[in-house]
XYZ file of C-alpha atoms in Angstrom:
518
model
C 21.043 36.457 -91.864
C 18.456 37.706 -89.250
C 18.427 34.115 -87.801
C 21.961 34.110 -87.517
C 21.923 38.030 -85.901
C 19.434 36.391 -83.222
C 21.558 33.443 -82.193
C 24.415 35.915 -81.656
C 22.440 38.490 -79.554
C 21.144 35.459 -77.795
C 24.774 34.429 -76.956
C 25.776 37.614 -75.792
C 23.111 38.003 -73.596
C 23.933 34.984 -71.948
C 28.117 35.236 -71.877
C 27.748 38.859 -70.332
C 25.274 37.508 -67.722
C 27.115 34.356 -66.978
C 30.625 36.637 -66.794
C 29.076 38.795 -64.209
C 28.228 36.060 -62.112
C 31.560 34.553 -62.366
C 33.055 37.622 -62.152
C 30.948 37.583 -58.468
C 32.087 34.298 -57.350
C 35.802 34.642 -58.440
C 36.562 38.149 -56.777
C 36.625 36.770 -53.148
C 38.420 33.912 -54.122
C 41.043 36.080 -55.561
C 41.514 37.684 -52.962
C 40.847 34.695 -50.129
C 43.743 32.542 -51.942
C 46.153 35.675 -51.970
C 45.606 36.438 -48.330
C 46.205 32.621 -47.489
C 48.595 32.495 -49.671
C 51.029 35.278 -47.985
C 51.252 37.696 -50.841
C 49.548 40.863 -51.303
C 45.896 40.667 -52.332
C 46.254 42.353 -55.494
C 48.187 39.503 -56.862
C 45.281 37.118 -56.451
C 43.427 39.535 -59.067
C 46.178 40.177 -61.661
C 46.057 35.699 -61.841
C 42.292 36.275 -62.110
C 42.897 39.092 -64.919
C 45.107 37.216 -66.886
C 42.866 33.911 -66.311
C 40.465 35.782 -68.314
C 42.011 38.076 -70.854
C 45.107 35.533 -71.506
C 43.954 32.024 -71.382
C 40.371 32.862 -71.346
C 40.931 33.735 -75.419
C 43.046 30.595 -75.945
C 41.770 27.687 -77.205
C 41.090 24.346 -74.799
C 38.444 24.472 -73.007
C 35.452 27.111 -74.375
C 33.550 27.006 -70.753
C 36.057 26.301 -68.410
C 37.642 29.020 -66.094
C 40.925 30.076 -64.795
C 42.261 32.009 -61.984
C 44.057 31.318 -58.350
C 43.410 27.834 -57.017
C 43.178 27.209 -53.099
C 44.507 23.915 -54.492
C 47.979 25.699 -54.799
C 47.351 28.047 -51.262
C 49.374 25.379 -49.251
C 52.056 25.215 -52.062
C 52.568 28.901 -53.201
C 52.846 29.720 -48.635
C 55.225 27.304 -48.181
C 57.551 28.381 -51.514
C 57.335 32.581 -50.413
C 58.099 31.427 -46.944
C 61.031 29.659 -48.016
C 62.106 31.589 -50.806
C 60.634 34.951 -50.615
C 58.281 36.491 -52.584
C 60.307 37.806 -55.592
C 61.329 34.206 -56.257
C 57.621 33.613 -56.695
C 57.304 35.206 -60.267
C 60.693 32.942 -61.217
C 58.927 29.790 -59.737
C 55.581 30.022 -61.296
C 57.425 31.645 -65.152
C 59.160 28.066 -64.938
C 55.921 26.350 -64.281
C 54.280 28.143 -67.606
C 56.826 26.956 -70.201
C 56.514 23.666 -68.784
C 53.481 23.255 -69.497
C 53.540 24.965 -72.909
C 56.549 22.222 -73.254
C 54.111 19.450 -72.066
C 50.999 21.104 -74.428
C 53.671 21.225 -77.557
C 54.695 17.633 -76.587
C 50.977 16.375 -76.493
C 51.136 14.889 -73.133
C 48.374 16.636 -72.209
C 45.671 13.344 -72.511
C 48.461 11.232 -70.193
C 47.478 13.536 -67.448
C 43.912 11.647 -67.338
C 46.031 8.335 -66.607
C 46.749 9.687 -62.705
C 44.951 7.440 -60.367
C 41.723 9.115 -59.158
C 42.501 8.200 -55.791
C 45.784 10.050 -55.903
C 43.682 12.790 -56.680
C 41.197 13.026 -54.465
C 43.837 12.409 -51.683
C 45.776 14.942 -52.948
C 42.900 17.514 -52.582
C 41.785 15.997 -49.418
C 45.444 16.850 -48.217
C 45.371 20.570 -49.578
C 41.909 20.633 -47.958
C 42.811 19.759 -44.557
C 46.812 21.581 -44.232
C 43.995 24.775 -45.589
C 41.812 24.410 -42.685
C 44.134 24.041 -40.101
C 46.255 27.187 -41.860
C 43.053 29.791 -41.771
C 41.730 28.281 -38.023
C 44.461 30.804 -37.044
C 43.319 33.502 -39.533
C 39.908 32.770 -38.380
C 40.699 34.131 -35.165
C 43.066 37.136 -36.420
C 46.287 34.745 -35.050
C 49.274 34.194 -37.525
C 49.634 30.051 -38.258
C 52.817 28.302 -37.305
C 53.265 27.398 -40.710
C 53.282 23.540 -42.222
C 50.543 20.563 -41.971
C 51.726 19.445 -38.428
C 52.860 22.656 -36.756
C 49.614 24.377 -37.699
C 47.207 21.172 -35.909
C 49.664 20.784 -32.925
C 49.388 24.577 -32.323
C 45.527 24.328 -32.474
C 45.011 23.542 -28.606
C 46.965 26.851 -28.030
C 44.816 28.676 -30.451
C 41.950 27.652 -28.632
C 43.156 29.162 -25.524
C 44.283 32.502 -26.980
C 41.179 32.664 -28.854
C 39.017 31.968 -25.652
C 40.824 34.896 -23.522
C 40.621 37.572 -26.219
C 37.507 40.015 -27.198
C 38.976 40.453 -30.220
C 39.671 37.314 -31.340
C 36.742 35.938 -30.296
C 34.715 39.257 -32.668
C 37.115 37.537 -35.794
C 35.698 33.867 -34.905
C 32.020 34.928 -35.148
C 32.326 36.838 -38.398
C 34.478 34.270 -39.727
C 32.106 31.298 -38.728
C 29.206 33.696 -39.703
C 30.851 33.921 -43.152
C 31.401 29.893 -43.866
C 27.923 29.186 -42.318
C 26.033 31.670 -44.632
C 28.352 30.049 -47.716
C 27.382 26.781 -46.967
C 23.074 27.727 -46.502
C 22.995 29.875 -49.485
C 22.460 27.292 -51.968
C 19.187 26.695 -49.717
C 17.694 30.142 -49.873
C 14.373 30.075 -52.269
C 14.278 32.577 -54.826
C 16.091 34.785 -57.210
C 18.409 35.845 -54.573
C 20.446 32.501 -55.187
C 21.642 34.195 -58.366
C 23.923 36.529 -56.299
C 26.578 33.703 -55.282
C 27.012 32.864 -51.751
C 30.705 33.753 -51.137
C 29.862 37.635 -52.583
C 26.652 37.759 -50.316
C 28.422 36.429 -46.656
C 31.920 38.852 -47.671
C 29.215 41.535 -48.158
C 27.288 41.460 -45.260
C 30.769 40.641 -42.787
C 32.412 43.974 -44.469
C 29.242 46.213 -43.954
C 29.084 44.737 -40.396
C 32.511 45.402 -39.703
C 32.568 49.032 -40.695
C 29.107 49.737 -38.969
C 29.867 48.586 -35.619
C 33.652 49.820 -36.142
C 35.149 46.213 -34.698
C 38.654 45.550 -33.919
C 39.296 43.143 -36.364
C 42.093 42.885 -39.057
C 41.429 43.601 -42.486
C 42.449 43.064 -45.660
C 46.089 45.335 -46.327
C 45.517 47.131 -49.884
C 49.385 48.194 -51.614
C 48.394 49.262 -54.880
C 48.210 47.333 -57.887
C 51.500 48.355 -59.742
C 53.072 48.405 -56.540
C 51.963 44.333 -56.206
C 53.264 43.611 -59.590
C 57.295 42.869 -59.274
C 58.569 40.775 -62.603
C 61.140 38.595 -61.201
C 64.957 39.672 -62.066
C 68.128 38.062 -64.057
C 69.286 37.385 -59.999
C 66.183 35.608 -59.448
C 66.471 33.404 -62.648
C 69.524 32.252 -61.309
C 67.889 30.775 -58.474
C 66.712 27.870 -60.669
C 70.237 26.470 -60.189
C 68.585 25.707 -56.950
C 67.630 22.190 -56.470
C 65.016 22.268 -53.928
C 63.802 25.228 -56.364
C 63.703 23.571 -59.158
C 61.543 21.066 -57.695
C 59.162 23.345 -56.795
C 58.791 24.678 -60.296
C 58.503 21.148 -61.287
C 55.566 20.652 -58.448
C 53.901 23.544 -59.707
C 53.337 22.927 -62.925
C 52.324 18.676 -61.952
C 50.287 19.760 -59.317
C 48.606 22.757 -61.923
C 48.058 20.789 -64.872
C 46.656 17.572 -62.809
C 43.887 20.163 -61.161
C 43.190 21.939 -64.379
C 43.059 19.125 -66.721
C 41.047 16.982 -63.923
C 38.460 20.120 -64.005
C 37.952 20.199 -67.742
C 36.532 16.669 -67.377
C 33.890 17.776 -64.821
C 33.015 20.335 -66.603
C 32.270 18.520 -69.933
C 29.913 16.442 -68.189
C 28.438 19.789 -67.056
C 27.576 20.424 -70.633
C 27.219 19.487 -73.843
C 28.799 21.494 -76.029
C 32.654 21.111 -77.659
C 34.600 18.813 -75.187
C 37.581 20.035 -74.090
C 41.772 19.442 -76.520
C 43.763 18.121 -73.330
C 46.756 19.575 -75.283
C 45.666 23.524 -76.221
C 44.108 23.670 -72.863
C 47.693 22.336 -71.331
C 49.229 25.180 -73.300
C 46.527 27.664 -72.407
C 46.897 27.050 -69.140
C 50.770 27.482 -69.630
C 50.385 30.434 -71.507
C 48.580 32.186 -68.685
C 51.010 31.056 -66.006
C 53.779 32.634 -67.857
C 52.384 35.786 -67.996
C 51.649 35.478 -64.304
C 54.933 34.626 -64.104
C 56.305 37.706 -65.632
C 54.011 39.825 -63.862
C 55.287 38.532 -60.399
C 51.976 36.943 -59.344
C 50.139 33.813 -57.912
C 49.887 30.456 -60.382
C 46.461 29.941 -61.896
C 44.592 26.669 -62.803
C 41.372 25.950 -63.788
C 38.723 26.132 -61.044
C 35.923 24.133 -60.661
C 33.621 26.537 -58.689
C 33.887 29.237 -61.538
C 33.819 27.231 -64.363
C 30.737 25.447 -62.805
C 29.252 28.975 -62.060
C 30.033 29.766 -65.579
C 28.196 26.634 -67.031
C 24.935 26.963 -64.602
C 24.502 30.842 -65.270
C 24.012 29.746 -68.829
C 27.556 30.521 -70.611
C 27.306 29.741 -74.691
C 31.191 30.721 -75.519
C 34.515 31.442 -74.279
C 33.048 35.406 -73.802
C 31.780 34.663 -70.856
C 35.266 34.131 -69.185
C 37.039 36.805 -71.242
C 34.344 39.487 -69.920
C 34.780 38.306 -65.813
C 38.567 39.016 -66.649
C 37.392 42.529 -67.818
C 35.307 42.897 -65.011
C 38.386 41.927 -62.620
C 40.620 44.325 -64.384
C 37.820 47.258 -63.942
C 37.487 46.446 -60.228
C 41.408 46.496 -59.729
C 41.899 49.872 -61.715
C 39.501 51.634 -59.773
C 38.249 50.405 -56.712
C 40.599 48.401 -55.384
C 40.687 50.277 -51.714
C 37.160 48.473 -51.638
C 39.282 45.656 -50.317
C 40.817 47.818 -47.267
C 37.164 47.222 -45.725
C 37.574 43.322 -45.947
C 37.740 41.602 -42.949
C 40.732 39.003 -43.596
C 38.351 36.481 -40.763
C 35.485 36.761 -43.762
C 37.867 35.735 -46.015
C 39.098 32.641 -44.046
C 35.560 31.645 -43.853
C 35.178 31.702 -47.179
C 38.403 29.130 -47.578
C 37.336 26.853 -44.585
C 34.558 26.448 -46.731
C 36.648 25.605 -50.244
C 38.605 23.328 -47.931
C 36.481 21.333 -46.353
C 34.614 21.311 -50.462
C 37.969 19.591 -51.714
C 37.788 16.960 -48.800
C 35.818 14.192 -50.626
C 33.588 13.105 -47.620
C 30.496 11.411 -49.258
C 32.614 9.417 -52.015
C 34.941 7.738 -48.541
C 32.341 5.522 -47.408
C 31.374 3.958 -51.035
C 34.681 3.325 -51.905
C 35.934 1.782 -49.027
C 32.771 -0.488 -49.311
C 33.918 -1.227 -53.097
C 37.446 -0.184 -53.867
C 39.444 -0.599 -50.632
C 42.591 -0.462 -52.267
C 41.699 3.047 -54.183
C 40.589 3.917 -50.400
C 44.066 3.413 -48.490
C 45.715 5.325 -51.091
C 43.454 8.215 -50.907
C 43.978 8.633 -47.270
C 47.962 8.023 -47.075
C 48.205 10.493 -50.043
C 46.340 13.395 -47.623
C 47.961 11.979 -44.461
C 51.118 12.330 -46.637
C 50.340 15.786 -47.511
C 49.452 17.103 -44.055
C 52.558 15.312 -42.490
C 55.152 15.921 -45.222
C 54.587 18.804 -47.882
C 52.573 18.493 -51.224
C 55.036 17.020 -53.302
C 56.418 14.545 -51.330
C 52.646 13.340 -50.369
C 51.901 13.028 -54.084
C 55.097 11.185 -55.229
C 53.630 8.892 -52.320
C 50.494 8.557 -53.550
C 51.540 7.477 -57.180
C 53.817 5.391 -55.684
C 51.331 3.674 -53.814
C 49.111 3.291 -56.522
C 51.830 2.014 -58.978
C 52.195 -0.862 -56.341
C 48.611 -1.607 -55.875
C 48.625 -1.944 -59.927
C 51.528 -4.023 -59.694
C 50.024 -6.396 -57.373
C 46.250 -6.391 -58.715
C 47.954 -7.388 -61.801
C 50.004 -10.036 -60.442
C 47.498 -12.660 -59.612
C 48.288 -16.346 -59.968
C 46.054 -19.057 -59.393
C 47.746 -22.335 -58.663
C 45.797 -25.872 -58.924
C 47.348 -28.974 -57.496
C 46.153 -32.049 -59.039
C 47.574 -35.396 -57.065
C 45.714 -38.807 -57.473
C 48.181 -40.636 -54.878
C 49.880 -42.750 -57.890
C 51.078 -41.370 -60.916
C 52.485 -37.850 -61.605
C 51.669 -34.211 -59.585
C 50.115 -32.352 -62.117
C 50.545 -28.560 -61.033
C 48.560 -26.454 -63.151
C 49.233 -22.511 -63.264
C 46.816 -19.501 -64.077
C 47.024 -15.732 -64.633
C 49.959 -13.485 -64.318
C 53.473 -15.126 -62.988
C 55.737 -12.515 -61.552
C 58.110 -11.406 -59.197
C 55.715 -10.021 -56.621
C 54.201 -13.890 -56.783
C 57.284 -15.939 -56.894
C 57.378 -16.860 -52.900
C 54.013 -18.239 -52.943
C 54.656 -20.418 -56.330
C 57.949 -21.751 -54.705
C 56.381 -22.288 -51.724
C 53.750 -24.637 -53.161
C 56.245 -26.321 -55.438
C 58.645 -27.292 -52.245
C 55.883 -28.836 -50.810
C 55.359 -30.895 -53.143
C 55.957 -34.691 -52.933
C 58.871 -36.208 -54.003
C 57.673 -37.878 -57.246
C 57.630 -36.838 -60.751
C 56.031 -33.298 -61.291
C 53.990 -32.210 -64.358
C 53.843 -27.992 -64.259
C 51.639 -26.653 -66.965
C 52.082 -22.925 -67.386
C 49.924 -22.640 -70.747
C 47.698 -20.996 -68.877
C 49.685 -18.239 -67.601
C 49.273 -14.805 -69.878
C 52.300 -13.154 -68.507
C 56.016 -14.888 -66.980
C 58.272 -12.640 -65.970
C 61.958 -13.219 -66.012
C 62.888 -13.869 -62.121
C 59.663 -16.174 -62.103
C 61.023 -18.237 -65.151
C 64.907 -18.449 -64.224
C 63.204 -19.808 -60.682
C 60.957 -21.935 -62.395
C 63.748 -23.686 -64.597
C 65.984 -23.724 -61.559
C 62.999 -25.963 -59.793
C 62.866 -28.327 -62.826
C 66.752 -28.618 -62.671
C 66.417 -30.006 -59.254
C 63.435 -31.724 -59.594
C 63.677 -33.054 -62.546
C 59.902 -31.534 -63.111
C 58.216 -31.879 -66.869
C 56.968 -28.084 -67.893
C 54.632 -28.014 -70.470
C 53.357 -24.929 -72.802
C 51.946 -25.267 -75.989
C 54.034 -23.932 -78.562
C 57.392 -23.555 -76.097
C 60.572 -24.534 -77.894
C 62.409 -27.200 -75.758
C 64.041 -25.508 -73.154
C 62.828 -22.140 -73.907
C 59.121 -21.108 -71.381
C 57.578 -19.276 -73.611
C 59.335 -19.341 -76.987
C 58.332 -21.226 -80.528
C 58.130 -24.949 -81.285
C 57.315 -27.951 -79.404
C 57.013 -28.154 -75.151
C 59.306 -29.450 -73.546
C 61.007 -29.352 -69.728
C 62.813 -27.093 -67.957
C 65.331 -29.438 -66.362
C 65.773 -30.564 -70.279
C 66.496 -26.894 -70.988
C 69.258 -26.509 -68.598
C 70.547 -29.492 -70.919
C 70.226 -28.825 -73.954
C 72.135 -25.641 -72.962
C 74.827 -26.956 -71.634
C 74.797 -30.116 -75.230
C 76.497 -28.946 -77.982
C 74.107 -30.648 -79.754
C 70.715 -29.402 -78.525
C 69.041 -32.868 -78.057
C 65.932 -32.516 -76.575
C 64.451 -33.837 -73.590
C 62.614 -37.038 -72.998
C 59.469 -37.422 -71.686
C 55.861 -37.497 -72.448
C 54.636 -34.383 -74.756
C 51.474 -32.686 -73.486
């Protein structure tokens, strides 16, 4: 018993110390993605609460930690801009039971069968339309709104920025913010504990309200006033098609990033691996409530659950407790966040966006993979020039094509002595995607007696065999496959030809054809 009352004062020790550091790293992300997002910075916190307190006690994942993704910034803008914000709560409701619908229906594991390249382009995309959205909030400007609009506007930023005091005061504490984030992880000591994000916010807010500076800052409503539970009007909007597609993005796009970040963060540890299913229904559960409560859709996030695992985390308290701490922060000092400048806070995304763009992994896989490559880059180019669903569907289009034809290969041998029969030998996988280049060879063939062997071939699709026995019709060709029926590629029985088979169909009979038997 005492052994036992050790280990658990051991692991409480460590959850409560590992919470508070999460609890560190997650509040200006909160409030970051909210901002960039275009809703009111309480809302980023309620996802954060509920990330702890809701799906934080589920189980799933035991290490692994939710809250507001910039992974969904570009996504959740667009939808309030086009919708509004009360939709919001509607939109990301639908994208919970979804999931709990996906979780119920175990098709949680088929979310590990997305091509990594999709991936990675897809969060190169959100990286980059990110960046280009808080350049503007860098310098206190308000973004055009959409991949494109926001980089074509960028030369005229640069001039506005350039001719303004104050916007040129936002640009240094913003870049002073994402340069600080990105040394931190350099400084020597214990002061690394205190996470980098907390430290550069920290020192840009105390600056701010020292030297007085004329800088926006971060707009504080309240948080019951931020909470607004979507309406029985608003549930009707769902009839809406374009909508209803975004509900359906959501919860893709949600489940991809979450389920994508449990399998990091197993290899971050090795304790219970993650159930792809409860944690798809966790994860659900959480953006329902969020959904009820009117707020911003959560996912799991890599740089808190990796926080979570490095400060030492044993069990799921560790994530519970940060959702405590979020809700104590909220309930009492949330005019803190009045003394924010909103610049600090795009510093602090620049540097989460340019984090999702996968830099150092480009270069090897082009060198290996240069396939996987091209469909990494036209899924982000996709993203930045279209929106985020569109640029995905691309992307898995693109891959299911690349599949199709890596998996298509045919090898074709030519064998011709001068005298005698061609014998045409064919390898691998015969199908549509293939057929001109088979024909092609087979035309060119000369005009004497053709043996075509296809027992070699471990897949023959149905165009490539009607064209095949077609050929043999007019060429009078001699197919062999070992253990064909006559006239049938592919079947039981004996080998025989394909110009035989379009006799034998057409004979009453069913003779079969002459000719030499391989």
């Amino acid at each position: 018993m005492p052994l036992i009352t050790s280990k658990l004062r051991r692991n409480l020790r460590a959850d409560v110390t590992a919470s508070l550091v999460v609890f560190l790293v997650a509040l200006p992300l909160c409030v970051g993605v909210a901002v960039a997002s275009g809703v009111p910075a309480e809302l980023g916190l309620i996802t954060g609460i509920v990330g702890g307190l809701v799906t934080g006690l589920l189980p799933g994942s035991s290490l692994q930690v939710s809250g507001p993704a910039a992974g969904l910034t570009v996504l959740v803008f667009t939808a309030v801009s086009e919708y509004g914000l009360p939709a919001l709560g509607v939109i990301v409701l639908g994208a919970g039971v979804i999931q709990l619908v996906l979780g119920a229906l175990r098709l949680g594991r088929w979310f590990r069968a997305i091509s990594l390249a999709v991936v990675q382009g897809m969060l190169a995309g959100i990286g980059l339309v990110l960046i280009a959205g808080q350049l503007y909030a860098l310098a206190d400007a308000k973004a055009p709104g959409g991949g494109l609009a926001d980089l074509a506007g960028l030369p005229r930023l640069v001039l506005a920025t350039v001719t303004s005091q104050n916007a040129l005061l936002a640009l240094a504490v913003g870049v002073g913010t994402a340069r600080l984030i990105a040394v931190w992880p350099r400084v020597s000591g214990r002061a690394r504990v205190v996470p980098g994000a907390l430290v550069a916010v920290g020192i840009a807010t105390a600056l701010t309200a020292l030297f007085d500076l004329p800088i926006a800052r971060v707009e504080v409503t309240g948080l019951l006033h931020a909470i607004q539970p979507p309406g029985l009007s608003d549930a009707a909007r769902l009839a809406d098609v374009g909508l209803a597609a975004t509900v359906v993005a959501f919860a893709l796009i949600a489940s991809a990033e979450s389920l994508f970040s449990a399998n990091a963060v197993d290899r971050l540890h090795s304790g219970r691996r993650t159930d792809y299913d409860k944690e798809l229904m966790a994860q659900g559960a959480g953006n329902t409530v969020c959904g009820l409560l009117g707020s911003l859709p959560m996912t799991a996030v890599i740089v808190r659950s990796s926080a979570n695992v490095q400060a030492g985390a044993r069990t799921k308290l560790s994530r519970v407790l940060h959702g405590v701490w979020l809700l104590l922060f909220a309930a009492f000092v949330p005019q803190a966040l009045s003394y924010v400048p909103t610049a600090a806070l795009a510093g602090v995304l620049i540097h989460a966006g340019w984090k999702l763009i996968p830099v150092k992994e480009i270069g090897p896989l082009w060198r290996d993979h240069r396939g996987e490559a091209v469909i990494l880059v036209v899924t982000a180019a996709a993203i930045v020039t279209t929106n985020m669903f569109e640029g995905v569907l691309i992307g898995l289009l693109l891959a299911v094509v690349k599949t199709a034809w890596a998996m298509s290969h045919v090898h074709i041998s030519v064998s011709d002595s001068g005298i005698g029969p061609v014998r045409v030998r064919l390898t691998g996988n015969a199908t549509f995607l293939r057929l001109p280049r088979i024909l092609d060879t087979l035309e060119a063939l000369p005009q004497r007696h053709v043996e075509l062997d296809i027992s070699g071939v471990r897949h023959l699709d149905h165009a490539c065999m009607t064209a095949l026995q077609g050929w043999a019709d007019e060429r009078n060709a001699h197919i062999s496959q070992p253990g064909a029926e006559a006239g049938v590629l592919g079947g039981p029985g004996a080998a025989g030809t394909a110009g035989g088979a379009g006799r034998a169909a057409r004979d009453p009979a069913g003779s079969r054809p002459k000719g030499p038997r391989p």
